[in-house]
Amino acid sequence: MTPLVLITGASSGIGQALALHYARQGYRLALVARRSEALQSWLDAQSIPGDKQAVYRADVADVRQMADMAQACIAQQGLPDVVIANAGISIGVDTSVPEDLAVMARVLATNVMGVAATLGPFIAPMVARGTGTLVGMGSVAGIRGLPGHGAYCASKAAVISYCESLRGELRPSGVKVVTLCPGYIATPLTQNNQYTMPFLMPPEVFAHKAAQAIAAGCSYRVIPWQMGVVAKLLRLLPNALFDRLFAGRPRKPRVTDT
């Protein structure tokens, strides 16, 4: 049977680029988004046949909705070969401001619990089958905490650790776990950043390289590779030097700034 890929956050950015890439590779698509109507309109504009795609409306932060989505997907299209937990949000926070704590909780619910809620329902069926690939979307921002990015950095650090734990748990099962860490990708998530974004990559280029890493079963991949080098260097920097280098860096815009 034609392979099936499930992608969350597929209505824009990286998720949309991944969907288009996999469609062109002959995969059937199971696409998840809150904005299901916009996603369906985009699929129609791409002339992707109806028997090659299905759209599921769900919020990744809602565990019940995601469990229902997984059941519907398996019943309608079968068990996916690849599940990509891509959906995520990035909002600046200042945790000295009480109302920003609610914003941080929202970021963590979407970016961390959303990954677990996406992958979780497919783990047991994939283990029973003995094959499958689960993909968590981390970020270079999860490697070190950046000023003004506390919520996003914390969430992506959690995704990296969660996927690492899951990989160890599923190692004997035949199910692969892949962690992808994008650098700066030209998407709506980065368009409001008010600072230099080195090695900025178009989403379609990222999608191609990400699909290669997934097909190869890479346990962990930073894309582009140049950001992987930068990330390793940043990890090695003493805290005093790291803090000095990033002092005064512009914050990610807060909700009240947009």
Coordinates of C-alpha atoms in Angstrom, one line a residue:
M1 CA 0.0 0.0 0.0
T2 CA 1.1 3.6 -0.7
P3 CA 2.9 4.9 2.5
L4 CA 1.0 7.3 4.8
V5 CA 2.5 10.3 6.6
L6 CA 0.7 12.2 9.3
I7 CA 1.8 15.8 9.9
T8 CA 0.5 18.2 12.6
G9 CA 0.6 22.0 12.1
A10 CA 0.2 21.4 8.4
S11 CA -1.7 24.6 7.5
S12 CA 1.5 26.8 7.2
G13 CA 5.2 27.0 7.4
I14 CA 7.3 23.8 7.9
G15 CA 4.2 21.6 8.2
Q16 CA 2.8 22.7 4.8
A17 CA 6.3 22.4 3.2
L18 CA 6.6 18.8 4.5
A19 CA 3.1 18.0 3.3
L20 CA 3.9 19.2 -0.2
H21 CA 7.2 17.4 -0.3
Y22 CA 5.7 14.1 0.8
A23 CA 2.8 14.4 -1.7
R24 CA 5.3 14.9 -4.5
Q25 CA 7.1 11.7 -3.3
G26 CA 3.9 9.7 -3.7
Y27 CA 2.8 9.5 0.0
R28 CA -0.7 9.7 1.1
L29 CA -1.3 12.5 3.5
A30 CA -3.0 12.7 6.9
L31 CA -2.9 16.4 7.9
V32 CA -3.8 17.9 11.2
A33 CA -4.6 21.5 11.9
R34 CA -6.9 23.8 13.8
R35 CA -7.5 25.7 10.6
S36 CA -8.8 22.8 8.7
E37 CA -10.8 24.8 6.1
A38 CA -7.7 26.8 5.1
L39 CA -5.7 23.6 4.9
Q40 CA -8.3 21.9 2.7
S41 CA -8.3 25.0 0.4
W42 CA -4.6 24.8 0.1
L43 CA -4.7 21.1 -0.7
D44 CA -7.3 21.7 -3.4
A45 CA -5.1 24.5 -4.9
Q46 CA -2.3 22.0 -5.1
S47 CA -4.5 19.5 -7.0
I48 CA -3.8 16.7 -4.6
P49 CA -6.4 14.0 -5.3
G50 CA -9.0 13.4 -2.6
D51 CA -8.0 9.7 -2.2
K52 CA -4.4 10.8 -1.4
Q53 CA -5.2 13.1 1.5
A54 CA -7.4 13.6 4.5
V55 CA -7.7 16.6 6.9
Y56 CA -8.3 16.2 10.6
R57 CA -9.3 19.2 12.7
A58 CA -7.7 19.1 16.1
D59 CA -5.8 21.2 18.6
V60 CA -2.6 19.3 19.5
A61 CA -2.8 20.7 23.1
D62 CA -6.1 18.9 23.5
V63 CA -5.3 15.2 24.4
R64 CA -8.8 14.0 23.9
Q65 CA -9.1 15.6 20.4
M66 CA -5.7 14.1 19.4
A67 CA -6.8 10.6 20.6
D68 CA -10.0 10.9 18.6
M69 CA -8.0 12.1 15.6
A70 CA -5.6 9.1 15.8
Q71 CA -8.6 6.7 15.9
A72 CA -10.2 8.4 12.9
C73 CA -7.0 8.4 10.9
I74 CA -6.4 4.7 11.5
A75 CA -10.0 3.8 10.7
Q76 CA -10.1 6.0 7.6
Q77 CA -6.6 5.7 6.1
G78 CA -4.8 3.0 8.1
L79 CA -1.8 3.2 10.5
P80 CA 0.7 5.9 9.4
D81 CA 4.2 4.9 8.4
V82 CA 5.5 8.2 9.6
V83 CA 4.1 10.6 12.2
I84 CA 5.6 14.1 12.4
A85 CA 4.7 16.1 15.5
N86 CA 5.4 19.5 13.9
A87 CA 2.8 21.9 15.4
G88 CA 4.3 24.6 17.6
I89 CA 4.0 28.2 18.6
S90 CA 6.6 30.8 19.6
I91 CA 5.7 33.7 21.8
G92 CA 8.1 35.9 23.9
V93 CA 7.4 36.0 27.6
D94 CA 8.5 38.0 30.6
T95 CA 7.8 35.8 33.6
S96 CA 8.1 38.7 35.9
V97 CA 4.7 39.8 34.5
P98 CA 1.9 37.5 36.0
E99 CA -0.2 37.4 32.8
D100 CA 2.8 36.0 30.8
L101 CA 2.7 32.9 32.9
A102 CA -0.5 31.9 31.2
V103 CA 1.3 32.5 27.8
M104 CA 4.1 30.3 28.9
A105 CA 1.7 27.5 29.9
R106 CA 0.1 27.8 26.4
V107 CA 3.4 27.5 24.7
L108 CA 4.4 24.4 26.8
A109 CA 1.0 22.8 26.3
T110 CA 1.3 23.2 22.5
N111 CA 4.9 22.5 22.0
V112 CA 5.5 19.8 24.6
M113 CA 2.3 18.1 25.5
G114 CA 1.2 18.5 21.8
V115 CA 4.2 16.4 20.7
A116 CA 3.3 13.6 23.3
A117 CA -0.4 13.8 22.4
T118 CA 0.5 13.4 18.7
L119 CA 2.9 10.6 19.0
G120 CA 1.3 8.7 22.0
P121 CA -1.7 7.2 20.3
F122 CA 0.4 5.7 17.5
I123 CA 3.1 4.1 19.7
A124 CA 1.3 0.9 20.7
P125 CA -0.1 0.2 17.1
M126 CA 3.3 0.8 15.6
V127 CA 5.0 -1.5 18.2
A128 CA 2.5 -4.2 17.5
R129 CA 3.2 -3.9 13.7
G130 CA 7.0 -3.7 14.4
T131 CA 7.6 -0.7 12.1
G132 CA 7.1 3.0 12.0
T133 CA 8.8 6.3 12.5
L134 CA 7.9 8.9 15.1
V135 CA 9.3 12.4 14.5
G136 CA 9.5 15.2 17.1
M137 CA 10.2 18.7 16.0
G138 CA 12.7 20.3 18.4
S139 CA 14.7 23.4 17.6
V140 CA 18.2 24.8 17.9
A141 CA 16.6 27.1 20.5
G142 CA 16.2 24.1 22.7
I143 CA 20.0 23.7 23.1
R144 CA 20.6 26.8 25.1
G145 CA 18.2 29.3 26.8
L146 CA 18.1 32.6 25.0
P147 CA 17.0 35.9 26.7
G148 CA 13.3 36.7 26.1
H149 CA 12.7 33.2 24.7
G150 CA 12.2 31.3 28.0
A151 CA 8.9 29.6 27.0
Y152 CA 10.0 28.5 23.5
C153 CA 13.5 27.4 24.5
A154 CA 12.2 25.5 27.5
S155 CA 9.6 23.8 25.4
K156 CA 12.0 22.7 22.7
A157 CA 14.5 21.5 25.3
A158 CA 11.7 19.4 26.7
V159 CA 10.9 18.0 23.2
I160 CA 14.5 17.0 22.6
S161 CA 14.7 15.2 26.0
Y162 CA 11.3 13.6 25.5
C163 CA 12.2 12.2 22.1
E164 CA 15.5 10.9 23.5
S165 CA 13.7 9.1 26.2
L166 CA 11.2 7.7 23.8
R167 CA 13.9 6.5 21.5
G168 CA 15.5 4.5 24.2
E169 CA 12.1 3.0 25.2
L170 CA 11.3 1.9 21.7
R171 CA 14.7 0.8 20.6
P172 CA 13.9 -3.0 20.7
S173 CA 10.5 -2.6 19.0
G174 CA 11.5 -1.7 15.4
V175 CA 9.9 1.7 15.8
K176 CA 12.3 4.6 15.1
V177 CA 12.2 8.0 16.9
V178 CA 13.7 10.9 15.0
T179 CA 14.4 14.4 16.6
L180 CA 14.7 17.2 14.1
C181 CA 16.1 20.6 15.2
P182 CA 15.5 23.4 12.7
G183 CA 17.6 26.5 12.7
Y184 CA 16.1 29.6 11.3
I185 CA 13.4 28.7 8.7
A186 CA 11.6 31.4 6.7
T187 CA 8.0 30.8 8.1
P188 CA 5.4 32.8 9.9
L189 CA 7.0 31.6 13.1
T190 CA 10.1 33.7 12.4
Q191 CA 8.8 36.6 10.4
N192 CA 8.5 38.9 13.4
N193 CA 11.9 38.2 14.8
Q194 CA 13.8 41.5 15.3
Y195 CA 17.3 40.1 15.2
T196 CA 19.7 38.6 12.7
M197 CA 18.9 35.0 11.7
P198 CA 22.0 33.3 10.4
F199 CA 21.6 30.6 7.7
L200 CA 17.9 31.4 7.2
M201 CA 16.5 28.5 5.1
P202 CA 13.5 28.4 2.8
P203 CA 10.9 25.9 4.2
E204 CA 10.9 23.8 1.0
V205 CA 14.6 23.2 1.4
F206 CA 14.2 22.3 5.0
A207 CA 11.4 19.9 4.1
H208 CA 13.6 18.1 1.6
K209 CA 16.5 17.7 4.1
A210 CA 14.1 16.7 6.9
A211 CA 12.6 14.0 4.8
Q212 CA 16.0 12.6 4.0
A213 CA 16.9 12.5 7.7
I214 CA 13.6 10.8 8.5
A215 CA 14.0 8.2 5.7
A216 CA 17.5 7.5 7.0
G217 CA 16.2 6.9 10.5
C218 CA 18.6 9.5 12.0
S219 CA 18.1 9.7 15.7
Y220 CA 18.9 13.5 15.8
R221 CA 19.5 16.0 13.1
V222 CA 20.1 19.8 13.1
I223 CA 19.0 21.5 9.9
P224 CA 20.9 23.3 8.4
W225 CA 24.1 21.7 9.4
Q226 CA 25.8 25.0 9.9
M227 CA 23.4 25.7 12.8
G228 CA 24.4 22.3 14.2
V229 CA 28.0 23.6 14.4
V230 CA 26.9 26.8 16.0
A231 CA 24.7 25.0 18.5
K232 CA 27.6 22.7 19.5
L233 CA 29.9 25.7 20.0
L234 CA 27.2 27.5 22.1
R235 CA 26.8 24.4 24.3
L236 CA 30.6 24.4 25.0
L237 CA 30.8 28.1 25.9
P238 CA 31.3 28.9 29.6
N239 CA 28.2 30.5 31.0
A240 CA 29.9 33.8 31.7
L241 CA 30.9 34.2 28.0
F242 CA 27.6 33.0 26.7
D243 CA 25.7 35.5 28.9
R244 CA 28.0 38.3 27.7
L245 CA 27.5 37.4 24.0
F246 CA 23.8 37.5 24.3
A247 CA 23.4 40.4 26.6
G248 CA 21.0 43.0 25.1
R249 CA 19.7 40.7 22.4
P250 CA 16.2 41.7 21.3
R251 CA 13.4 39.7 22.9
K252 CA 10.9 37.6 21.0
P253 CA 7.7 39.8 20.8
R254 CA 5.3 39.2 23.7
V255 CA 1.6 38.9 23.1
T256 CA 1.1 42.6 24.1
D257 CA 3.8 43.7 21.7
T258 CA 2.0 42.3 18.6

